[in-house]
PDB file of C-alpha atoms in Angstrom:
ATOM      1  CA  MET C   1      19.259  54.026  21.426  1.00 37.00           C
ATOM      2  CA  PRO C   2      19.554  57.565  20.008  1.00 40.00           C
ATOM      3  CA  ALA C   3      21.483  58.282  16.832  1.00 38.00           C
ATOM      4  CA  ALA C   4      24.992  59.689  17.222  1.00 45.00           C
ATOM      5  CA  HIS C   5      23.944  63.266  16.532  1.00 48.00           C
ATOM      6  CA  ASP C   6      21.260  62.952  19.191  1.00 70.00           C
ATOM      7  CA  GLU C   7      23.574  61.545  21.850  1.00 88.00           C
ATOM      8  CA  PRO C   8      22.844  63.163  25.224  1.00 94.00           C
ATOM      9  CA  VAL C   9      26.608  63.324  25.906  1.00 96.00           C
ATOM     10  CA  ARG C  10      28.907  64.792  23.245  1.00 94.00           C
ATOM     11  CA  TYR C  11      32.365  63.332  23.735  1.00 96.00           C
ATOM     12  CA  GLU C  12      35.387  65.170  22.371  1.00 96.00           C
ATOM     13  CA  THR C  13      39.104  65.408  23.050  1.00 97.00           C
ATOM     14  CA  ARG C  14      41.529  68.307  23.172  1.00 97.00           C
ATOM     15  CA  GLY C  15      45.043  66.977  23.406  1.00 97.00           C
ATOM     16  CA  PRO C  16      45.351  65.060  26.698  1.00 98.00           C
ATOM     17  CA  VAL C  17      41.935  66.226  27.940  1.00 98.00           C
ATOM     18  CA  ALA C  18      38.586  64.540  27.242  1.00 98.00           C
ATOM     19  CA  LEU C  19      35.352  66.490  27.537  1.00 97.00           C
ATOM     20  CA  GLY C  20      31.978  64.870  28.135  1.00 92.00           C
ATOM     21  CA  PRO C  21      29.400  67.628  28.041  1.00 95.00           C
ATOM     22  CA  MET C  22      25.875  66.522  28.865  1.00 96.00           C
ATOM     23  CA  HIS C  23      23.615  67.687  26.064  1.00 96.00           C
ATOM     24  CA  ARG C  24      19.971  68.043  27.002  1.00 95.00           C
ATOM     25  CA  PRO C  25      20.030  71.826  27.405  1.00 94.00           C
ATOM     26  CA  GLU C  26      16.305  72.221  26.712  1.00 95.00           C
ATOM     27  CA  TYR C  27      15.683  70.182  29.883  1.00 94.00           C
ATOM     28  CA  ARG C  28      18.522  71.695  31.930  1.00 95.00           C
ATOM     29  CA  ASN C  29      20.454  68.460  31.381  1.00 96.00           C
ATOM     30  CA  ALA C  30      18.031  66.402  33.435  1.00 95.00           C
ATOM     31  CA  GLN C  31      19.334  62.855  33.716  1.00 95.00           C
ATOM     32  CA  ASN C  32      17.328  60.152  32.040  1.00 95.00           C
ATOM     33  CA  SER C  33      18.727  56.644  31.664  1.00 95.00           C
ATOM     34  CA  ALA C  34      19.914  57.353  28.122  1.00 95.00           C
ATOM     35  CA  MET C  35      22.109  60.156  29.451  1.00 95.00           C
ATOM     36  CA  THR C  36      23.390  58.002  32.303  1.00 96.00           C
ATOM     37  CA  TYR C  37      24.554  55.244  29.981  1.00 96.00           C
ATOM     38  CA  ALA C  38      25.976  57.779  27.519  1.00 96.00           C
ATOM     39  CA  LEU C  39      28.054  59.234  30.360  1.00 97.00           C
ATOM     40  CA  ASP C  40      29.247  55.757  31.256  1.00 96.00           C
ATOM     41  CA  ARG C  41      30.335  55.145  27.663  1.00 96.00           C
ATOM     42  CA  ALA C  42      32.163  58.475  27.601  1.00 96.00           C
ATOM     43  CA  PHE C  43      34.031  57.787  30.841  1.00 97.00           C
ATOM     44  CA  TYR C  44      34.948  54.272  29.740  1.00 96.00           C
ATOM     45  CA  ARG C  45      36.210  55.643  26.415  1.00 97.00           C
ATOM     46  CA  ALA C  46      38.381  58.188  28.233  1.00 97.00           C
ATOM     47  CA  ALA C  47      39.686  55.545  30.633  1.00 97.00           C
ATOM     48  CA  GLU C  48      40.916  53.239  27.875  1.00 97.00           C
ATOM     49  CA  ASP C  49      42.462  56.012  25.728  1.00 97.00           C
ATOM     50  CA  ASN C  50      46.189  56.148  26.529  1.00 96.00           C
ATOM     51  CA  GLU C  51      46.402  59.710  25.212  1.00 97.00           C
ATOM     52  CA  ILE C  52      43.852  61.042  27.701  1.00 98.00           C
ATOM     53  CA  LYS C  53      45.158  62.183  31.090  1.00 98.00           C
ATOM     54  CA  VAL C  54      42.238  64.234  32.485  1.00 98.00           C
ATOM     55  CA  VAL C  55      38.461  64.264  31.952  1.00 98.00           C
ATOM     56  CA  ILE C  56      36.088  67.226  32.229  1.00 98.00           C
ATOM     57  CA  LEU C  57      32.378  66.752  32.941  1.00 98.00           C
ATOM     58  CA  ALA C  58      30.290  69.737  31.880  1.00 98.00           C
ATOM     59  CA  GLY C  59      26.734  70.609  30.926  1.00 97.00           C
ATOM     60  CA  SER C  60      25.568  72.297  27.720  1.00 96.00           C
ATOM     61  CA  GLY C  61      23.479  75.442  27.929  1.00 95.00           C
ATOM     62  CA  LYS C  62      22.658  77.566  30.958  1.00 97.00           C
ATOM     63  CA  HIS C  63      22.784  74.803  33.573  1.00 97.00           C
ATOM     64  CA  PHE C  64      25.045  71.938  34.631  1.00 98.00           C
ATOM     65  CA  SER C  65      22.186  69.626  35.633  1.00 97.00           C
ATOM     66  CA  ALA C  66      18.756  70.030  37.189  1.00 95.00           C
ATOM     67  CA  GLY C  67      18.913  66.456  38.515  1.00 95.00           C
ATOM     68  CA  HIS C  68      17.017  63.288  37.712  1.00 95.00           C
ATOM     69  CA  ASP C  69      14.499  63.359  34.891  1.00 93.00           C
ATOM     70  CA  ILE C  70      11.149  63.224  36.663  1.00 90.00           C
ATOM     71  CA  GLY C  71       8.984  64.783  33.986  1.00 88.00           C
ATOM     72  CA  THR C  72      10.403  65.423  30.500  1.00 91.00           C
ATOM     73  CA  PRO C  73       8.944  63.863  27.335  1.00 92.00           C
ATOM     74  CA  GLU C  74      12.063  61.663  27.121  1.00 92.00           C
ATOM     75  CA  ARG C  75      11.790  60.202  30.603  1.00 92.00           C
ATOM     76  CA  ASP C  76      12.735  56.543  30.245  1.00 93.00           C
ATOM     77  CA  ALA C  77      12.759  55.102  33.764  1.00 93.00           C
ATOM     78  CA  HIS C  78      10.424  52.331  32.612  1.00 94.00           C
ATOM     79  CA  LEU C  79      12.721  51.082  29.841  1.00 95.00           C
ATOM     80  CA  PRO C  80      15.339  48.300  30.095  1.00 94.00           C
ATOM     81  CA  PHE C  81      19.016  49.043  29.478  1.00 94.00           C
ATOM     82  CA  ASP C  82      22.049  46.769  29.464  1.00 93.00           C
ATOM     83  CA  ARG C  83      23.308  46.919  33.031  1.00 93.00           C
ATOM     84  CA  LYS C  84      26.910  48.018  33.572  1.00 93.00           C
ATOM     85  CA  ALA C  85      27.310  49.017  37.220  1.00 94.00           C
ATOM     86  CA  GLY C  86      26.234  45.907  39.091  1.00 91.00           C
ATOM     87  CA  LEU C  87      24.460  42.574  39.040  1.00 93.00           C
ATOM     88  CA  TRP C  88      20.936  43.682  39.940  1.00 93.00           C
ATOM     89  CA  TRP C  89      18.384  42.316  37.515  1.00 95.00           C
ATOM     90  CA  ASP C  90      16.329  44.260  35.002  1.00 95.00           C
ATOM     91  CA  HIS C  91      13.844  46.554  36.725  1.00 96.00           C
ATOM     92  CA  SER C  92      11.499  47.186  33.817  1.00 95.00           C
ATOM     93  CA  ASP C  93       9.302  44.108  34.325  1.00 96.00           C
ATOM     94  CA  LYS C  94       9.183  44.399  38.137  1.00 96.00           C
ATOM     95  CA  THR C  95       6.861  46.358  40.413  1.00 95.00           C
ATOM     96  CA  GLY C  96       6.955  48.276  43.666  1.00 94.00           C
ATOM     97  CA  ALA C  97      10.084  48.606  45.767  1.00 94.00           C
ATOM     98  CA  GLU C  98      11.819  45.864  43.794  1.00 96.00           C
ATOM     99  CA  ARG C  99      11.522  47.939  40.621  1.00 95.00           C
ATOM    100  CA  ARG C 100      12.823  51.147  42.203  1.00 95.00           C
ATOM    101  CA  PHE C 101      15.619  49.501  44.191  1.00 96.00           C
ATOM    102  CA  ALA C 102      16.926  47.498  41.223  1.00 96.00           C
ATOM    103  CA  ARG C 103      16.934  50.507  38.892  1.00 96.00           C
ATOM    104  CA  GLU C 104      18.448  52.987  41.318  1.00 95.00           C
ATOM    105  CA  SER C 105      21.089  50.489  42.447  1.00 96.00           C
ATOM    106  CA  GLU C 106      22.221  50.494  38.835  1.00 96.00           C
ATOM    107  CA  VAL C 107      21.720  53.964  37.357  1.00 95.00           C
ATOM    108  CA  TYR C 108      22.293  56.107  40.450  1.00 96.00           C
ATOM    109  CA  LEU C 109      24.335  54.594  43.277  1.00 97.00           C
ATOM    110  CA  GLY C 110      26.066  52.001  41.114  1.00 97.00           C
ATOM    111  CA  MET C 111      27.007  54.344  38.287  1.00 97.00           C
ATOM    112  CA  CYS C 112      28.253  57.037  40.658  1.00 97.00           C
ATOM    113  CA  ARG C 113      30.504  54.570  42.425  1.00 97.00           C
ATOM    114  CA  ARG C 114      31.773  53.309  39.080  1.00 96.00           C
ATOM    115  CA  TRP C 115      32.607  56.828  37.894  1.00 97.00           C
ATOM    116  CA  ARG C 116      34.272  57.830  41.160  1.00 98.00           C
ATOM    117  CA  GLU C 117      36.814  55.081  40.485  1.00 97.00           C
ATOM    118  CA  LEU C 118      37.748  56.359  37.003  1.00 97.00           C
ATOM    119  CA  PRO C 119      41.564  56.133  37.281  1.00 97.00           C
ATOM    120  CA  LYS C 120      42.074  59.571  35.741  1.00 98.00           C
ATOM    121  CA  PRO C 121      41.343  62.960  37.319  1.00 98.00           C
ATOM    122  CA  LEU C 122      37.749  64.026  36.704  1.00 98.00           C
ATOM    123  CA  ILE C 123      36.833  67.713  36.906  1.00 98.00           C
ATOM    124  CA  ALA C 124      33.265  69.030  37.122  1.00 98.00           C
ATOM    125  CA  SER C 125      32.726  72.347  35.342  1.00 98.00           C
ATOM    126  CA  VAL C 126      29.521  73.692  36.870  1.00 98.00           C
ATOM    127  CA  GLN C 127      27.340  76.611  35.804  1.00 98.00           C
ATOM    128  CA  GLY C 128      23.773  77.499  36.702  1.00 98.00           C
ATOM    129  CA  ALA C 129      21.777  74.781  38.432  1.00 97.00           C
ATOM    130  CA  CYS C 130      23.428  71.817  40.103  1.00 98.00           C
ATOM    131  CA  VAL C 131      20.407  70.333  41.826  1.00 97.00           C
ATOM    132  CA  ALA C 132      19.704  66.945  43.478  1.00 96.00           C
ATOM    133  CA  GLY C 133      20.930  64.345  40.971  1.00 96.00           C
ATOM    134  CA  GLY C 134      23.219  67.006  39.534  1.00 97.00           C
ATOM    135  CA  LEU C 135      25.035  67.051  42.867  1.00 98.00           C
ATOM    136  CA  MET C 136      25.793  63.355  42.502  1.00 97.00           C
ATOM    137  CA  LEU C 137      27.490  63.976  39.173  1.00 98.00           C
ATOM    138  CA  ALA C 138      29.588  66.817  40.570  1.00 98.00           C
ATOM    139  CA  TRP C 139      30.449  64.969  43.787  1.00 98.00           C
ATOM    140  CA  VAL C 140      31.944  61.928  42.051  1.00 98.00           C
ATOM    141  CA  CYS C 141      34.405  64.279  40.400  1.00 98.00           C
ATOM    142  CA  ASP C 142      37.787  64.942  41.989  1.00 98.00           C
ATOM    143  CA  LEU C 143      37.596  68.705  41.575  1.00 98.00           C
ATOM    144  CA  ILE C 144      34.703  71.135  41.074  1.00 98.00           C
ATOM    145  CA  ILE C 145      35.154  74.436  39.261  1.00 98.00           C
ATOM    146  CA  ALA C 146      32.022  76.589  39.572  1.00 98.00           C
ATOM    147  CA  SER C 147      31.007  79.717  37.744  1.00 98.00           C
ATOM    148  CA  ASP C 148      29.895  82.659  39.836  1.00 98.00           C
ATOM    149  CA  ASP C 149      26.278  82.083  38.753  1.00 98.00           C
ATOM    150  CA  ALA C 150      26.244  78.427  39.859  1.00 98.00           C
ATOM    151  CA  PHE C 151      24.029  77.228  42.690  1.00 98.00           C
ATOM    152  CA  PHE C 152      23.646  73.922  44.497  1.00 98.00           C
ATOM    153  CA  ALA C 153      20.574  72.395  46.159  1.00 97.00           C
ATOM    154  CA  ASP C 154      19.160  69.095  47.343  1.00 97.00           C
ATOM    155  CA  PRO C 155      15.448  69.787  47.898  1.00 95.00           C
ATOM    156  CA  VAL C 156      14.232  66.178  48.087  1.00 95.00           C
ATOM    157  CA  VAL C 157      13.494  66.348  51.823  1.00 96.00           C
ATOM    158  CA  ARG C 158      10.392  68.181  50.579  1.00 94.00           C
ATOM    159  CA  MET C 159       9.399  64.811  49.102  1.00 94.00           C
ATOM    160  CA  GLY C 160       9.986  63.116  52.446  1.00 95.00           C
ATOM    161  CA  ILE C 161      13.260  61.642  51.150  1.00 96.00           C
ATOM    162  CA  PRO C 162      16.482  62.112  53.184  1.00 96.00           C
ATOM    163  CA  GLY C 163      18.655  63.102  50.215  1.00 96.00           C
ATOM    164  CA  VAL C 164      19.789  61.937  46.794  1.00 96.00           C
ATOM    165  CA  GLU C 165      20.908  58.352  46.252  1.00 96.00           C
ATOM    166  CA  TYR C 166      24.645  59.073  46.323  1.00 97.00           C
ATOM    167  CA  PHE C 167      24.551  60.552  49.825  1.00 97.00           C
ATOM    168  CA  ALA C 168      27.995  62.174  50.032  1.00 97.00           C
ATOM    169  CA  HIS C 169      26.727  65.271  51.847  1.00 98.00           C
ATOM    170  CA  PRO C 170      28.641  64.828  55.165  1.00 97.00           C
ATOM    171  CA  TRP C 171      31.882  64.170  53.241  1.00 97.00           C
ATOM    172  CA  VAL C 172      31.745  67.078  50.791  1.00 97.00           C
ATOM    173  CA  MET C 173      30.757  69.638  53.434  1.00 97.00           C
ATOM    174  CA  PRO C 174      30.765  69.819  57.240  1.00 97.00           C
ATOM    175  CA  PRO C 175      27.916  67.825  58.858  1.00 97.00           C
ATOM    176  CA  GLN C 176      26.184  70.882  60.327  1.00 97.00           C
ATOM    177  CA  ILE C 177      26.229  72.579  56.922  1.00 98.00           C
ATOM    178  CA  ALA C 178      24.929  69.374  55.337  1.00 98.00           C
ATOM    179  CA  LYS C 179      22.009  69.357  57.765  1.00 98.00           C
ATOM    180  CA  GLU C 180      21.130  72.975  56.993  1.00 98.00           C
ATOM    181  CA  PHE C 181      21.463  72.228  53.274  1.00 98.00           C
ATOM    182  CA  LEU C 182      19.006  69.332  53.574  1.00 98.00           C
ATOM    183  CA  TYR C 183      16.631  70.745  56.200  1.00 97.00           C
ATOM    184  CA  THR C 184      15.963  73.958  54.248  1.00 97.00           C
ATOM    185  CA  GLY C 185      16.374  72.751  50.667  1.00 96.00           C
ATOM    186  CA  GLU C 186      17.648  76.236  49.899  1.00 96.00           C
ATOM    187  CA  ARG C 187      20.063  77.070  47.133  1.00 97.00           C
ATOM    188  CA  MET C 188      23.722  77.360  48.089  1.00 98.00           C
ATOM    189  CA  SER C 189      25.621  79.913  46.040  1.00 98.00           C
ATOM    190  CA  ALA C 190      28.931  79.091  44.403  1.00 98.00           C
ATOM    191  CA  GLN C 191      30.701  81.417  46.823  1.00 98.00           C
ATOM    192  CA  ARG C 192      29.146  79.706  49.840  1.00 98.00           C
ATOM    193  CA  ALA C 193      30.026  76.306  48.369  1.00 98.00           C
ATOM    194  CA  TYR C 194      33.623  77.500  48.102  1.00 98.00           C
ATOM    195  CA  GLU C 195      33.577  78.717  51.701  1.00 98.00           C
ATOM    196  CA  VAL C 196      32.454  75.296  52.984  1.00 97.00           C
ATOM    197  CA  GLN C 197      35.072  73.596  50.764  1.00 96.00           C
ATOM    198  CA  MET C 198      32.604  71.873  48.470  1.00 98.00           C
ATOM    199  CA  VAL C 199      34.085  73.488  45.347  1.00 98.00           C
ATOM    200  CA  ASN C 200      37.716  74.195  44.531  1.00 98.00           C
ATOM    201  CA  ARG C 201      37.426  77.440  42.593  1.00 98.00           C
ATOM    202  CA  VAL C 202      34.812  80.024  41.615  1.00 98.00           C
ATOM    203  CA  VAL C 203      35.381  81.841  38.331  1.00 98.00           C
ATOM    204  CA  PRO C 204      33.430  84.326  36.178  1.00 98.00           C
ATOM    205  CA  ARG C 205      30.799  82.619  34.041  1.00 98.00           C
ATOM    206  CA  ALA C 206      32.391  83.824  30.811  1.00 98.00           C
ATOM    207  CA  GLU C 207      35.711  82.237  31.810  1.00 98.00           C
ATOM    208  CA  LEU C 208      34.433  78.883  33.098  1.00 98.00           C
ATOM    209  CA  SER C 209      35.371  76.707  30.114  1.00 97.00           C
ATOM    210  CA  GLU C 210      38.751  78.351  29.633  1.00 98.00           C
ATOM    211  CA  ARG C 211      39.730  78.221  33.301  1.00 98.00           C
ATOM    212  CA  THR C 212      38.626  74.608  33.635  1.00 98.00           C
ATOM    213  CA  MET C 213      40.673  73.652  30.591  1.00 98.00           C
ATOM    214  CA  GLU C 214      43.685  75.504  31.966  1.00 98.00           C
ATOM    215  CA  LEU C 215      43.527  73.488  35.178  1.00 98.00           C
ATOM    216  CA  ALA C 216      42.987  70.223  33.329  1.00 98.00           C
ATOM    217  CA  THR C 217      45.964  70.904  31.053  1.00 98.00           C
ATOM    218  CA  ARG C 218      48.173  71.696  34.043  1.00 98.00           C
ATOM    219  CA  ILE C 219      47.183  68.450  35.762  1.00 98.00           C
ATOM    220  CA  ALA C 220      47.794  66.547  32.518  1.00 98.00           C
ATOM    221  CA  ASP C 221      51.518  67.367  32.813  1.00 98.00           C
ATOM    222  CA  MET C 222      51.745  64.885  35.695  1.00 98.00           C
ATOM    223  CA  PRO C 223      52.503  61.168  35.129  1.00 97.00           C
ATOM    224  CA  ARG C 224      49.383  59.116  34.427  1.00 97.00           C
ATOM    225  CA  LEU C 225      50.150  56.437  37.010  1.00 97.00           C
ATOM    226  CA  GLY C 226      51.057  58.996  39.649  1.00 98.00           C
ATOM    227  CA  LEU C 227      47.687  60.702  39.161  1.00 98.00           C
ATOM    228  CA  ALA C 228      45.842  57.383  39.290  1.00 98.00           C
ATOM    229  CA  LEU C 229      47.575  56.325  42.487  1.00 98.00           C
ATOM    230  CA  ALA C 230      47.070  59.703  44.153  1.00 98.00           C
ATOM    231  CA  LYS C 231      43.380  59.567  43.319  1.00 98.00           C
ATOM    232  CA  ARG C 232      43.078  56.051  44.681  1.00 98.00           C
ATOM    233  CA  ALA C 233      44.907  57.021  47.871  1.00 98.00           C
ATOM    234  CA  VAL C 234      42.490  59.860  48.621  1.00 98.00           C
ATOM    235  CA  ASN C 235      39.441  57.780  47.685  1.00 98.00           C
ATOM    236  CA  GLN C 236      40.601  55.014  50.007  1.00 98.00           C
ATOM    237  CA  ALA C 237      41.029  57.538  52.823  1.00 98.00           C
ATOM    238  CA  GLU C 238      37.461  58.752  52.270  1.00 97.00           C
ATOM    239  CA  ASP C 239      36.195  55.173  52.378  1.00 97.00           C
ATOM    240  CA  LEU C 240      38.081  54.559  55.630  1.00 97.00           C
ATOM    241  CA  GLN C 241      36.236  57.607  56.970  1.00 96.00           C
ATOM    242  CA  GLY C 242      32.987  55.802  56.213  1.00 97.00           C
ATOM    243  CA  LEU C 243      31.927  57.052  52.794  1.00 97.00           C
ATOM    244  CA  HIS C 244      31.357  53.632  51.211  1.00 96.00           C
ATOM    245  CA  THR C 245      29.335  52.163  54.087  1.00 97.00           C
ATOM    246  CA  GLY C 246      27.562  55.475  54.646  1.00 97.00           C
ATOM    247  CA  LEU C 247      26.315  55.455  51.058  1.00 97.00           C
ATOM    248  CA  ASP C 248      24.900  51.957  51.516  1.00 96.00           C
ATOM    249  CA  SER C 249      23.201  52.909  54.761  1.00 96.00           C
ATOM    250  CA  VAL C 250      21.479  56.009  53.451  1.00 97.00           C
ATOM    251  CA  PHE C 251      20.526  54.303  50.185  1.00 96.00           C
ATOM    252  CA  GLY C 252      18.364  52.009  52.315  1.00 96.00           C
ATOM    253  CA  LEU C 253      16.767  54.998  54.048  1.00 96.00           C
ATOM    254  CA  HIS C 254      16.190  56.606  50.663  1.00 96.00           C
ATOM    255  CA  HIS C 255      14.172  53.582  49.551  1.00 96.00           C
ATOM    256  CA  LEU C 256      12.305  53.377  52.815  1.00 95.00           C
ATOM    257  CA  ALA C 257      11.127  56.917  52.043  1.00 96.00           C
ATOM    258  CA  HIS C 258      10.092  55.932  48.506  1.00 95.00           C
ATOM    259  CA  ALA C 259       8.131  52.958  49.859  1.00 95.00           C
ATOM    260  CA  HIS C 260       6.445  55.129  52.508  1.00 95.00           C
ATOM    261  CA  ASN C 261       5.427  57.651  49.860  1.00 94.00           C
ATOM    262  CA  ALA C 262       4.064  54.890  47.650  1.00 93.00           C
ATOM    263  CA  GLU C 263       1.783  53.784  50.511  1.00 93.00           C
ATOM    264  CA  THR C 264       0.705  57.197  51.799  1.00 94.00           C
ATOM    265  CA  ALA C 265       1.002  59.629  48.872  1.00 91.00           C
ATOM    266  CA  PRO C 266       0.015  59.631  45.189  1.00 89.00           C
ATOM    267  CA  ASP C 267       3.402  58.202  44.147  1.00 89.00           C
ATOM    268  CA  SER C 268       6.921  57.390  45.352  1.00 90.00           C
ATOM    269  CA  LEU C 269       7.916  61.074  45.046  1.00 89.00           C
ATOM    270  CA  GLY C 270       5.270  62.222  47.479  1.00 87.00           C
ATOM    271  CA  GLY C 271       3.068  63.564  44.707  1.00 83.00           C
ATOM    272  CA  LEU C 272       5.560  66.293  43.751  1.00 76.00           C
ATOM    273  CA  ASP C 273       6.429  66.924  40.125  1.00 71.00           C
ATOM    274  CA  ILE C 274       8.660  69.440  38.339  1.00 68.00           C
ATOM    275  CA  ARG C 275       6.055  72.198  38.544  1.00 70.00           C
ATOM    276  CA  ALA C 276       5.482  71.689  42.250  1.00 69.00           C
ATOM    277  CA  MET C 277       9.201  71.718  42.975  1.00 64.00           C
ATOM    278  CA  LYS C 278       9.653  74.940  40.976  1.00 66.00           C
ATOM    279  CA  GLU C 279       6.793  76.567  42.838  1.00 64.00           C
ATOM    280  CA  ALA C 280       8.522  75.591  46.081  1.00 63.00           C
ATOM    281  CA  GLY C 281      11.593  77.512  44.950  1.00 62.00           C
ATOM    282  CA  THR C 282      13.840  74.726  43.692  1.00 61.00           C
TER     283      THR C 282
END
């Protein structure tokens, strides 16, 4: 595991607010497994700290997150990690669909579900790119504050995949908008995301950190248990509207697409890498 000063998430507290900024700015905060487990440690630390009332998830540098790490020098999808989100076995010594399904059940769908249930309000502070896997991180948060330069995209249909593993699209935006979002793979501006009710507020880039902290501090004035129960009430309502079972259903389709690519294309991503996705306008 990386040394403390190299941690891909830099946890800090400011009064009743915990901040967990992702810190791989040279790679636009692309999510490798090390970052995923560092986020989990940060959220768990905030959950057990009685002084913390609200948590902010942010990204260092110009971008919130460019999504899953599919091509940096620190990509670690092949390495074993101590599993925290479920009971699926270690993926690193498996092959084929078993390897992909076991890993993604843990580090993507499982972790996102775990974080969504953090019993303290979680605010995403989003600037620049929030793409594919970055959407999953923002969508598990209770509130999203976006800077005016932020953009959102899920371009994985270009890979023949129906969407990212935590498929919350039809719950965070209207279904017809979700279809356009997926069918085109185009970037959605922060203003458009606000219009379709995917984000709560859009603020100037220079004011993003300050405005997010202001909101977090205001929320922190509320009783801890009241906040936890209100969050659980809304999450339960979303699950009654089909979110939980919908995620399971589409996760299966996601892995059907991976398996199809593995049989018909150079790899499970349809032969597309970071360069190819950039050239396609992602």
